[in-house]
Amino acid sequence: MASDLFLFWASGSPPCIRLMMALEEKGLSGYPNKLISFDKQEHKGEDVLKWNPRGQVPTFVHKDHAINESFAACDYLEAIYKNQGTRLLPDDAVELGNVLQRKYEFLNLDKKGSEVVYYVFRAKPEEIDQEVLKKRIEDFHAELKLWDGYLGKTGAYVAGKELSMADIAFFPNLAFYVRIGLDLGKFPNLAKYYDLMVKRPSVEKSWPPHWKGTEAPKKVFQ
């Protein structure tokens, strides 16, 4: 039951989007939740720290226990609600292998993206070495090319013809990169995939409120 769940979340956080997408795909709309403000340091509040000593979001509670890492929480939802909503992990061994491969392979993209994003966000403009930034963006684009190729082969979702846990892992980061300036013009299959995903009800319901009708205050990928 959705009423047995509680989610502390922040607008624009890919891990939060990931878990919210999974909740929607499993047919668990209407769960109690609290939107957290980073600016007000609400993620360090007692109500969050009670369940998550790291003071991070998402902080996810089912009944009387917490599962706070977004990947773990998504896997938990699939295990507990396996026969409800969208099947995110297939039974077929080959299909399952493909989904798990892409789900964990996504961490390479997350690493390459973070090397660009945090470098730009955390450094003063005068401290940024443009050659270093150029190399990191090139490495990030090379990783994106791999994913563009994967999507060219599937013609639909990251690991096959049906949405899976691999998409739950992958798409929130892609949406964040587009938000901060990534141009998908060089990645036609990623562009088609993005357009497919943004129309999905689970994505529409999980879309960060402050992204709607606004531009990011800082563009990383120009």
Short mmCIF file of N, CA, C and O in Angstrom, two decimals, residues 60-187:
data_model
loop_
_atom_site.label_atom_id
_atom_site.label_comp_id
_atom_site.label_asym_id
_atom_site.label_seq_id
_atom_site.Cartn_x
_atom_site.Cartn_y
_atom_site.Cartn_z
N PHE A 60 13.95 7.00 2.11
CA PHE A 60 12.73 6.26 1.80
C PHE A 60 12.41 5.31 2.94
O PHE A 60 13.28 4.55 3.39
N VAL A 61 11.17 5.36 3.41
CA VAL A 61 10.74 4.55 4.54
C VAL A 61 9.55 3.69 4.13
O VAL A 61 8.58 4.20 3.55
N HIS A 62 9.64 2.40 4.39
CA HIS A 62 8.52 1.49 4.20
C HIS A 62 8.18 0.89 5.56
O HIS A 62 8.99 0.17 6.14
N LYS A 63 7.00 1.22 6.05
CA LYS A 63 6.57 0.81 7.39
C LYS A 63 7.56 1.34 8.41
O LYS A 63 7.62 2.52 8.65
N ASP A 64 8.36 0.50 9.00
CA ASP A 64 9.25 0.97 10.07
C ASP A 64 10.73 0.78 9.74
O ASP A 64 11.56 0.73 10.64
N HIS A 65 11.07 0.68 8.44
CA HIS A 65 12.49 0.58 8.11
C HIS A 65 12.80 1.42 6.87
O HIS A 65 11.93 1.69 6.05
N ALA A 66 14.05 1.83 6.78
CA ALA A 66 14.48 2.74 5.73
C ALA A 66 15.39 2.04 4.73
O ALA A 66 16.19 1.18 5.10
N ILE A 67 15.22 2.41 3.46
CA ILE A 67 16.10 1.97 2.38
C ILE A 67 16.47 3.25 1.64
O ILE A 67 15.64 3.81 0.92
N ASN A 68 17.68 3.74 1.81
CA ASN A 68 17.97 5.11 1.41
C ASN A 68 18.75 5.28 0.11
O ASN A 68 18.65 6.31 -0.53
N GLU A 69 19.55 4.33 -0.26
CA GLU A 69 20.24 4.44 -1.55
C GLU A 69 19.23 4.21 -2.66
O GLU A 69 18.46 3.25 -2.62
N SER A 70 19.23 5.07 -3.69
CA SER A 70 18.18 5.00 -4.70
C SER A 70 18.17 3.66 -5.44
O SER A 70 17.10 3.10 -5.71
N PHE A 71 19.34 3.12 -5.75
CA PHE A 71 19.39 1.82 -6.43
C PHE A 71 18.80 0.73 -5.53
O PHE A 71 18.04 -0.12 -5.99
N ALA A 72 19.18 0.75 -4.26
CA ALA A 72 18.68 -0.25 -3.33
C ALA A 72 17.18 -0.13 -3.16
O ALA A 72 16.47 -1.15 -3.14
N ALA A 73 16.69 1.09 -3.05
CA ALA A 73 15.25 1.29 -2.86
C ALA A 73 14.47 0.84 -4.09
O ALA A 73 13.39 0.25 -3.97
N CYS A 74 14.99 1.09 -5.28
CA CYS A 74 14.31 0.65 -6.51
C CYS A 74 14.29 -0.87 -6.59
O CYS A 74 13.26 -1.47 -6.94
N ASP A 75 15.40 -1.52 -6.25
CA ASP A 75 15.44 -2.98 -6.25
C ASP A 75 14.46 -3.53 -5.21
O ASP A 75 13.79 -4.56 -5.44
N TYR A 76 14.39 -2.87 -4.08
CA TYR A 76 13.47 -3.30 -3.01
C TYR A 76 12.03 -3.23 -3.50
O TYR A 76 11.25 -4.17 -3.30
N LEU A 77 11.67 -2.13 -4.14
CA LEU A 77 10.31 -1.99 -4.65
C LEU A 77 9.97 -3.09 -5.65
O LEU A 77 8.88 -3.65 -5.63
N GLU A 78 10.92 -3.40 -6.53
CA GLU A 78 10.68 -4.44 -7.52
C GLU A 78 10.50 -5.81 -6.85
O GLU A 78 9.66 -6.61 -7.26
N ALA A 79 11.27 -6.06 -5.80
CA ALA A 79 11.16 -7.33 -5.09
C ALA A 79 9.84 -7.44 -4.32
O ALA A 79 9.18 -8.49 -4.36
N ILE A 80 9.45 -6.39 -3.65
CA ILE A 80 8.25 -6.41 -2.81
C ILE A 80 6.98 -6.36 -3.66
O ILE A 80 5.96 -7.00 -3.35
N TYR A 81 7.04 -5.59 -4.76
CA TYR A 81 5.85 -5.39 -5.61
C TYR A 81 6.09 -5.97 -7.00
O TYR A 81 5.70 -5.37 -8.00
N LYS A 82 6.72 -7.13 -7.05
CA LYS A 82 7.12 -7.73 -8.32
C LYS A 82 5.97 -7.85 -9.31
O LYS A 82 6.13 -7.58 -10.50
N ASN A 83 4.82 -8.26 -8.83
CA ASN A 83 3.68 -8.53 -9.71
C ASN A 83 2.72 -7.35 -9.82
O ASN A 83 1.59 -7.51 -10.28
N GLN A 84 3.18 -6.18 -9.41
CA GLN A 84 2.35 -4.98 -9.49
C GLN A 84 2.99 -3.97 -10.44
O GLN A 84 4.19 -3.76 -10.40
N GLY A 85 2.19 -3.37 -11.28
CA GLY A 85 2.70 -2.34 -12.17
C GLY A 85 3.66 -2.88 -13.21
O GLY A 85 3.58 -4.04 -13.65
N THR A 86 4.61 -2.06 -13.61
CA THR A 86 5.60 -2.42 -14.63
C THR A 86 6.64 -3.39 -14.08
O THR A 86 7.20 -3.14 -13.01
N ARG A 87 6.90 -4.47 -14.80
CA ARG A 87 7.97 -5.38 -14.42
C ARG A 87 9.29 -4.75 -14.82
O ARG A 87 9.57 -4.55 -16.00
N LEU A 88 10.11 -4.42 -13.85
CA LEU A 88 11.36 -3.72 -14.11
C LEU A 88 12.55 -4.65 -14.26
O LEU A 88 13.59 -4.27 -14.79
N LEU A 89 12.41 -5.90 -13.78
CA LEU A 89 13.44 -6.92 -13.95
C LEU A 89 12.77 -8.15 -14.58
O LEU A 89 11.93 -8.78 -13.94
N PRO A 90 13.14 -8.48 -15.82
CA PRO A 90 12.48 -9.60 -16.51
C PRO A 90 12.88 -10.95 -15.92
O PRO A 90 13.92 -11.08 -15.28
N ASP A 91 12.05 -11.95 -16.18
CA ASP A 91 12.34 -13.32 -15.72
C ASP A 91 13.33 -14.03 -16.64
O ASP A 91 14.13 -14.84 -16.17
N ASP A 92 13.26 -13.74 -17.93
CA ASP A 92 14.15 -14.39 -18.89
C ASP A 92 15.61 -14.08 -18.55
O ASP A 92 15.98 -12.92 -18.33
N ALA A 93 16.44 -15.11 -18.50
CA ALA A 93 17.83 -14.96 -18.06
C ALA A 93 18.63 -14.00 -18.95
O ALA A 93 19.39 -13.16 -18.45
N VAL A 94 18.48 -14.13 -20.26
CA VAL A 94 19.23 -13.27 -21.19
C VAL A 94 18.78 -11.82 -21.05
O VAL A 94 19.60 -10.90 -20.96
N GLU A 95 17.47 -11.61 -21.00
CA GLU A 95 16.95 -10.26 -20.85
C GLU A 95 17.36 -9.66 -19.51
O GLU A 95 17.72 -8.47 -19.44
N LEU A 96 17.31 -10.46 -18.46
CA LEU A 96 17.73 -9.97 -17.14
C LEU A 96 19.20 -9.59 -17.16
O LEU A 96 19.60 -8.55 -16.61
N GLY A 97 20.02 -10.39 -17.80
CA GLY A 97 21.44 -10.07 -17.91
C GLY A 97 21.67 -8.75 -18.61
O GLY A 97 22.52 -7.95 -18.18
N ASN A 98 20.91 -8.50 -19.68
CA ASN A 98 21.05 -7.24 -20.40
C ASN A 98 20.66 -6.05 -19.53
O ASN A 98 21.33 -5.01 -19.53
N VAL A 99 19.57 -6.21 -18.78
CA VAL A 99 19.11 -5.12 -17.92
C VAL A 99 20.14 -4.83 -16.83
O VAL A 99 20.50 -3.67 -16.59
N LEU A 100 20.63 -5.86 -16.18
CA LEU A 100 21.60 -5.65 -15.11
C LEU A 100 22.92 -5.09 -15.65
O LEU A 100 23.56 -4.24 -15.01
N GLN A 101 23.32 -5.55 -16.82
CA GLN A 101 24.54 -5.01 -17.44
C GLN A 101 24.44 -3.51 -17.64
O GLN A 101 25.31 -2.75 -17.26
N ARG A 102 23.34 -3.08 -18.25
CA ARG A 102 23.18 -1.64 -18.52
C ARG A 102 22.97 -0.85 -17.23
O ARG A 102 23.45 0.28 -17.11
N LYS A 103 22.25 -1.44 -16.29
CA LYS A 103 22.02 -0.74 -15.02
C LYS A 103 23.34 -0.38 -14.34
O LYS A 103 23.52 0.75 -13.88
N TYR A 104 24.24 -1.33 -14.27
CA TYR A 104 25.50 -1.08 -13.58
C TYR A 104 26.54 -0.42 -14.49
O TYR A 104 27.41 0.32 -14.00
N GLU A 105 26.43 -0.66 -15.76
CA GLU A 105 27.33 0.03 -16.70
C GLU A 105 27.07 1.53 -16.69
O GLU A 105 27.98 2.34 -16.95
N PHE A 106 25.84 1.91 -16.38
CA PHE A 106 25.48 3.33 -16.28
C PHE A 106 26.41 4.09 -15.34
O PHE A 106 26.64 5.30 -15.51
N LEU A 107 26.98 3.41 -14.35
CA LEU A 107 27.86 4.10 -13.40
C LEU A 107 29.06 4.73 -14.09
O LEU A 107 29.64 5.69 -13.58
N ASN A 108 29.45 4.20 -15.25
CA ASN A 108 30.53 4.82 -16.02
C ASN A 108 30.11 6.19 -16.53
O ASN A 108 30.89 7.16 -16.48
N LEU A 109 28.87 6.29 -17.01
CA LEU A 109 28.36 7.58 -17.48
C LEU A 109 28.23 8.55 -16.31
O LEU A 109 28.57 9.73 -16.42
N ASP A 110 27.74 8.05 -15.20
CA ASP A 110 27.60 8.89 -14.00
C ASP A 110 28.95 9.47 -13.60
O ASP A 110 29.08 10.65 -13.26
N LYS A 111 30.00 8.65 -13.65
CA LYS A 111 31.34 9.10 -13.28
C LYS A 111 31.86 10.15 -14.25
O LYS A 111 32.35 11.21 -13.82
N LYS A 112 31.71 9.90 -15.55
CA LYS A 112 32.20 10.86 -16.54
C LYS A 112 31.42 12.17 -16.46
O LYS A 112 31.99 13.26 -16.60
N GLY A 113 30.11 12.08 -16.25
CA GLY A 113 29.31 13.29 -16.12
C GLY A 113 29.68 14.08 -14.88
O GLY A 113 29.80 15.32 -14.92
N SER A 114 29.89 13.38 -13.78
CA SER A 114 30.23 14.05 -12.52
C SER A 114 31.57 14.77 -12.61
O SER A 114 31.76 15.83 -12.01
N GLU A 115 32.50 14.18 -13.36
CA GLU A 115 33.82 14.81 -13.51
C GLU A 115 33.73 16.16 -14.20
O GLU A 115 34.56 17.05 -13.96
N VAL A 116 32.72 16.33 -15.04
CA VAL A 116 32.49 17.63 -15.68
C VAL A 116 31.67 18.54 -14.76
O VAL A 116 32.05 19.67 -14.48
N VAL A 117 30.54 18.03 -14.30
CA VAL A 117 29.58 18.84 -13.55
C VAL A 117 30.20 19.42 -12.29
O VAL A 117 30.12 20.63 -12.04
N TYR A 118 30.83 18.59 -11.48
CA TYR A 118 31.38 19.08 -10.21
C TYR A 118 32.57 19.99 -10.43
O TYR A 118 32.82 20.92 -9.64
N TYR A 119 33.32 19.75 -11.50
CA TYR A 119 34.45 20.63 -11.80
C TYR A 119 33.96 22.04 -12.09
O TYR A 119 34.52 23.03 -11.60
N VAL A 120 32.90 22.16 -12.86
CA VAL A 120 32.37 23.47 -13.22
C VAL A 120 31.62 24.11 -12.05
O VAL A 120 31.78 25.30 -11.77
N PHE A 121 30.81 23.32 -11.34
CA PHE A 121 29.99 23.88 -10.26
C PHE A 121 30.82 24.32 -9.06
O PHE A 121 30.48 25.29 -8.39
N ARG A 122 31.89 23.59 -8.77
CA ARG A 122 32.62 23.84 -7.52
C ARG A 122 33.81 24.77 -7.68
O ARG A 122 34.33 25.28 -6.68
N ALA A 123 34.24 24.99 -8.90
CA ALA A 123 35.40 25.87 -9.12
C ALA A 123 34.95 27.27 -9.47
O ALA A 123 33.89 27.47 -10.10
N LYS A 124 35.73 28.25 -9.08
CA LYS A 124 35.50 29.62 -9.53
C LYS A 124 35.86 29.70 -11.01
O LYS A 124 36.75 28.98 -11.47
N PRO A 125 35.17 30.55 -11.78
CA PRO A 125 35.46 30.63 -13.22
C PRO A 125 36.94 30.79 -13.53
O PRO A 125 37.46 30.18 -14.47
N GLU A 126 37.63 31.59 -12.74
CA GLU A 126 39.05 31.84 -13.01
C GLU A 126 39.93 30.64 -12.64
O GLU A 126 41.11 30.58 -13.02
N GLU A 127 39.37 29.68 -11.92
CA GLU A 127 40.14 28.51 -11.51
C GLU A 127 40.01 27.35 -12.50
O GLU A 127 40.73 26.36 -12.40
N ILE A 128 39.11 27.47 -13.45
CA ILE A 128 38.86 26.38 -14.39
C ILE A 128 39.94 26.35 -15.47
O ILE A 128 40.17 27.35 -16.15
N ASP A 129 40.59 25.23 -15.59
CA ASP A 129 41.57 25.01 -16.66
C ASP A 129 40.79 24.54 -17.88
O ASP A 129 40.23 23.44 -17.88
N GLN A 130 40.74 25.34 -18.92
CA GLN A 130 39.93 25.03 -20.09
C GLN A 130 40.37 23.76 -20.80
O GLN A 130 39.54 23.05 -21.39
N GLU A 131 41.65 23.46 -20.77
CA GLU A 131 42.13 22.22 -21.39
C GLU A 131 41.65 21.00 -20.61
O GLU A 131 41.29 19.98 -21.20
N VAL A 132 41.67 21.11 -19.29
CA VAL A 132 41.17 20.02 -18.46
C VAL A 132 39.68 19.83 -18.70
O VAL A 132 39.19 18.70 -18.87
N LEU A 133 38.94 20.93 -18.74
CA LEU A 133 37.49 20.85 -18.97
C LEU A 133 37.19 20.27 -20.34
O LEU A 133 36.29 19.42 -20.48
N LYS A 134 37.94 20.69 -21.36
CA LYS A 134 37.74 20.17 -22.71
C LYS A 134 37.93 18.67 -22.74
O LYS A 134 37.13 17.94 -23.35
N LYS A 135 38.98 18.17 -22.09
CA LYS A 135 39.26 16.73 -22.07
C LYS A 135 38.15 15.97 -21.35
O LYS A 135 37.71 14.89 -21.80
N ARG A 136 37.66 16.51 -20.26
CA ARG A 136 36.59 15.84 -19.51
C ARG A 136 35.29 15.79 -20.32
O ARG A 136 34.58 14.78 -20.29
N ILE A 137 35.01 16.85 -21.03
CA ILE A 137 33.80 16.87 -21.87
C ILE A 137 33.95 15.88 -23.03
O ILE A 137 33.00 15.18 -23.38
N GLU A 138 35.14 15.81 -23.60
CA GLU A 138 35.38 14.84 -24.68
C GLU A 138 35.18 13.41 -24.18
O GLU A 138 34.58 12.57 -24.87
N ASP A 139 35.67 13.11 -22.99
CA ASP A 139 35.50 11.78 -22.40
C ASP A 139 34.02 11.49 -22.14
O ASP A 139 33.55 10.37 -22.34
N PHE A 140 33.31 12.50 -21.68
CA PHE A 140 31.88 12.37 -21.42
C PHE A 140 31.13 12.10 -22.72
O PHE A 140 30.26 11.22 -22.79
N HIS A 141 31.47 12.83 -23.77
CA HIS A 141 30.82 12.63 -25.07
C HIS A 141 31.13 11.25 -25.63
O HIS A 141 30.26 10.62 -26.27
N ALA A 142 32.34 10.76 -25.41
CA ALA A 142 32.69 9.42 -25.88
C ALA A 142 31.83 8.37 -25.18
O ALA A 142 31.39 7.39 -25.81
N GLU A 143 31.57 8.57 -23.90
CA GLU A 143 30.69 7.65 -23.16
C GLU A 143 29.27 7.74 -23.69
O GLU A 143 28.59 6.71 -23.87
N LEU A 144 28.81 8.95 -23.97
CA LEU A 144 27.46 9.12 -24.52
C LEU A 144 27.32 8.42 -25.87
O LEU A 144 26.25 7.90 -26.19
N LYS A 145 28.40 8.42 -26.64
CA LYS A 145 28.37 7.75 -27.95
C LYS A 145 28.08 6.26 -27.79
O LYS A 145 27.36 5.66 -28.61
N LEU A 146 28.65 5.65 -26.75
CA LEU A 146 28.38 4.25 -26.50
C LEU A 146 26.89 4.02 -26.26
O LEU A 146 26.29 3.10 -26.83
N TRP A 147 26.30 4.87 -25.44
CA TRP A 147 24.89 4.72 -25.12
C TRP A 147 24.01 5.03 -26.32
O TRP A 147 22.96 4.41 -26.51
N ASP A 148 24.43 5.96 -27.14
CA ASP A 148 23.70 6.24 -28.36
C ASP A 148 23.69 5.00 -29.26
O ASP A 148 22.67 4.68 -29.89
N GLY A 149 24.82 4.30 -29.28
CA GLY A 149 24.90 3.06 -30.06
C GLY A 149 24.01 1.96 -29.50
O GLY A 149 23.34 1.25 -30.25
N TYR A 150 23.98 1.83 -28.17
CA TYR A 150 23.11 0.83 -27.56
C TYR A 150 21.65 1.07 -27.94
O TYR A 150 20.91 0.14 -28.28
N LEU A 151 21.24 2.34 -27.86
CA LEU A 151 19.86 2.68 -28.17
C LEU A 151 19.56 2.52 -29.65
O LEU A 151 18.43 2.23 -30.04
N GLY A 152 20.57 2.69 -30.49
CA GLY A 152 20.37 2.44 -31.92
C GLY A 152 20.06 0.98 -32.20
O GLY A 152 19.30 0.66 -33.12
N LYS A 153 20.61 0.09 -31.37
CA LYS A 153 20.38 -1.35 -31.56
C LYS A 153 19.03 -1.78 -30.99
O LYS A 153 18.35 -2.63 -31.58
N THR A 154 18.64 -1.21 -29.84
CA THR A 154 17.36 -1.62 -29.24
C THR A 154 16.18 -0.95 -29.92
O THR A 154 15.08 -1.51 -29.98
N GLY A 155 16.38 0.26 -30.42
CA GLY A 155 15.32 1.00 -31.06
C GLY A 155 14.25 1.51 -30.12
O GLY A 155 13.21 2.02 -30.56
N ALA A 156 14.50 1.39 -28.81
CA ALA A 156 13.47 1.82 -27.84
C ALA A 156 14.12 2.23 -26.53
O ALA A 156 14.48 3.39 -26.33
N TYR A 157 14.28 1.26 -25.65
CA TYR A 157 14.79 1.55 -24.31
C TYR A 157 16.23 1.08 -24.17
O TYR A 157 16.79 0.44 -25.05
N VAL A 158 16.82 1.39 -23.02
CA VAL A 158 18.24 1.17 -22.83
C VAL A 158 18.66 -0.30 -22.98
O VAL A 158 19.69 -0.59 -23.57
N ALA A 159 17.84 -1.21 -22.45
CA ALA A 159 18.23 -2.62 -22.47
C ALA A 159 17.35 -3.49 -23.34
O ALA A 159 17.50 -4.70 -23.35
N GLY A 160 16.42 -2.89 -24.09
CA GLY A 160 15.56 -3.70 -24.92
C GLY A 160 14.33 -2.95 -25.39
O GLY A 160 14.31 -1.71 -25.39
N LYS A 161 13.32 -3.70 -25.77
CA LYS A 161 12.10 -3.10 -26.31
C LYS A 161 11.15 -2.60 -25.24
O LYS A 161 10.19 -1.89 -25.55
N GLU A 162 11.37 -3.00 -23.99
CA GLU A 162 10.50 -2.60 -22.89
C GLU A 162 11.28 -1.81 -21.85
O GLU A 162 12.48 -2.05 -21.64
N LEU A 163 10.60 -0.89 -21.18
CA LEU A 163 11.23 -0.15 -20.10
C LEU A 163 11.63 -1.11 -18.99
O LEU A 163 10.91 -2.05 -18.67
N SER A 164 12.79 -0.86 -18.38
CA SER A 164 13.30 -1.74 -17.34
C SER A 164 14.04 -0.93 -16.28
O SER A 164 14.13 0.30 -16.35
N MET A 165 14.59 -1.65 -15.32
CA MET A 165 15.36 -1.00 -14.26
C MET A 165 16.57 -0.25 -14.83
O MET A 165 17.04 0.72 -14.22
N ALA A 166 17.04 -0.66 -15.98
CA ALA A 166 18.15 0.06 -16.61
C ALA A 166 17.75 1.49 -16.96
O ALA A 166 18.55 2.42 -16.82
N ASP A 167 16.52 1.68 -17.39
CA ASP A 167 16.03 3.03 -17.70
C ASP A 167 15.81 3.84 -16.44
O ASP A 167 16.05 5.06 -16.42
N ILE A 168 15.34 3.18 -15.40
CA ILE A 168 15.15 3.86 -14.12
C ILE A 168 16.50 4.40 -13.63
O ILE A 168 16.58 5.50 -13.06
N ALA A 169 17.56 3.64 -13.85
CA ALA A 169 18.90 4.09 -13.47
C ALA A 169 19.40 5.21 -14.37
O ALA A 169 19.90 6.24 -13.89
N PHE A 170 19.23 5.03 -15.66
CA PHE A 170 19.89 5.88 -16.66
C PHE A 170 19.20 7.23 -16.89
O PHE A 170 19.86 8.28 -16.95
N PHE A 171 17.89 7.21 -17.06
CA PHE A 171 17.21 8.41 -17.56
C PHE A 171 17.32 9.63 -16.65
O PHE A 171 17.50 10.75 -17.16
N PRO A 172 17.20 9.52 -15.33
CA PRO A 172 17.28 10.74 -14.52
C PRO A 172 18.56 11.53 -14.73
O PRO A 172 18.54 12.77 -14.75
N ASN A 173 19.68 10.84 -14.90
CA ASN A 173 20.92 11.56 -15.16
C ASN A 173 20.91 12.22 -16.53
O ASN A 173 21.35 13.36 -16.69
N LEU A 174 20.39 11.51 -17.53
CA LEU A 174 20.30 12.11 -18.86
C LEU A 174 19.45 13.38 -18.82
O LEU A 174 19.82 14.41 -19.40
N ALA A 175 18.32 13.32 -18.12
CA ALA A 175 17.46 14.49 -18.01
C ALA A 175 18.19 15.65 -17.33
O ALA A 175 18.05 16.81 -17.73
N PHE A 176 18.97 15.34 -16.31
CA PHE A 176 19.75 16.37 -15.62
C PHE A 176 20.79 16.98 -16.55
O PHE A 176 20.97 18.21 -16.57
N TYR A 177 21.47 16.16 -17.33
CA TYR A 177 22.48 16.69 -18.26
C TYR A 177 21.84 17.60 -19.30
O TYR A 177 22.40 18.64 -19.65
N VAL A 178 20.68 17.22 -19.80
CA VAL A 178 19.97 18.07 -20.76
C VAL A 178 19.57 19.38 -20.09
O VAL A 178 19.68 20.46 -20.68
N ARG A 179 19.11 19.29 -18.87
CA ARG A 179 18.72 20.49 -18.11
C ARG A 179 19.86 21.49 -18.02
O ARG A 179 19.64 22.71 -18.13
N ILE A 180 21.10 21.00 -17.84
CA ILE A 180 22.23 21.92 -17.67
C ILE A 180 23.01 22.10 -18.97
O ILE A 180 24.18 22.47 -18.95
N GLY A 181 22.34 21.89 -20.10
CA GLY A 181 22.90 22.33 -21.37
C GLY A 181 23.36 21.29 -22.36
O GLY A 181 23.84 21.65 -23.44
N LEU A 182 23.24 20.00 -22.05
CA LEU A 182 23.68 18.99 -23.00
C LEU A 182 22.81 19.03 -24.25
O LEU A 182 21.59 18.94 -24.18
N ASP A 183 23.44 19.17 -25.40
CA ASP A 183 22.76 19.16 -26.70
C ASP A 183 22.78 17.74 -27.25
O ASP A 183 23.85 17.18 -27.50
N LEU A 184 21.61 17.17 -27.43
CA LEU A 184 21.52 15.80 -27.93
C LEU A 184 21.55 15.73 -29.46
O LEU A 184 21.38 14.64 -30.02
N GLY A 185 21.82 16.84 -30.10
CA GLY A 185 21.85 16.87 -31.56
C GLY A 185 22.88 15.93 -32.16
O GLY A 185 22.68 15.40 -33.27
N LYS A 186 23.97 15.70 -31.45
CA LYS A 186 25.02 14.79 -31.94
C LYS A 186 24.73 13.34 -31.59
O LYS A 186 25.50 12.45 -31.98
N PHE A 187 23.67 13.11 -30.86
CA PHE A 187 23.33 11.77 -30.37
C PHE A 187 21.88 11.47 -30.73
O PHE A 187 20.99 11.55 -29.87
#
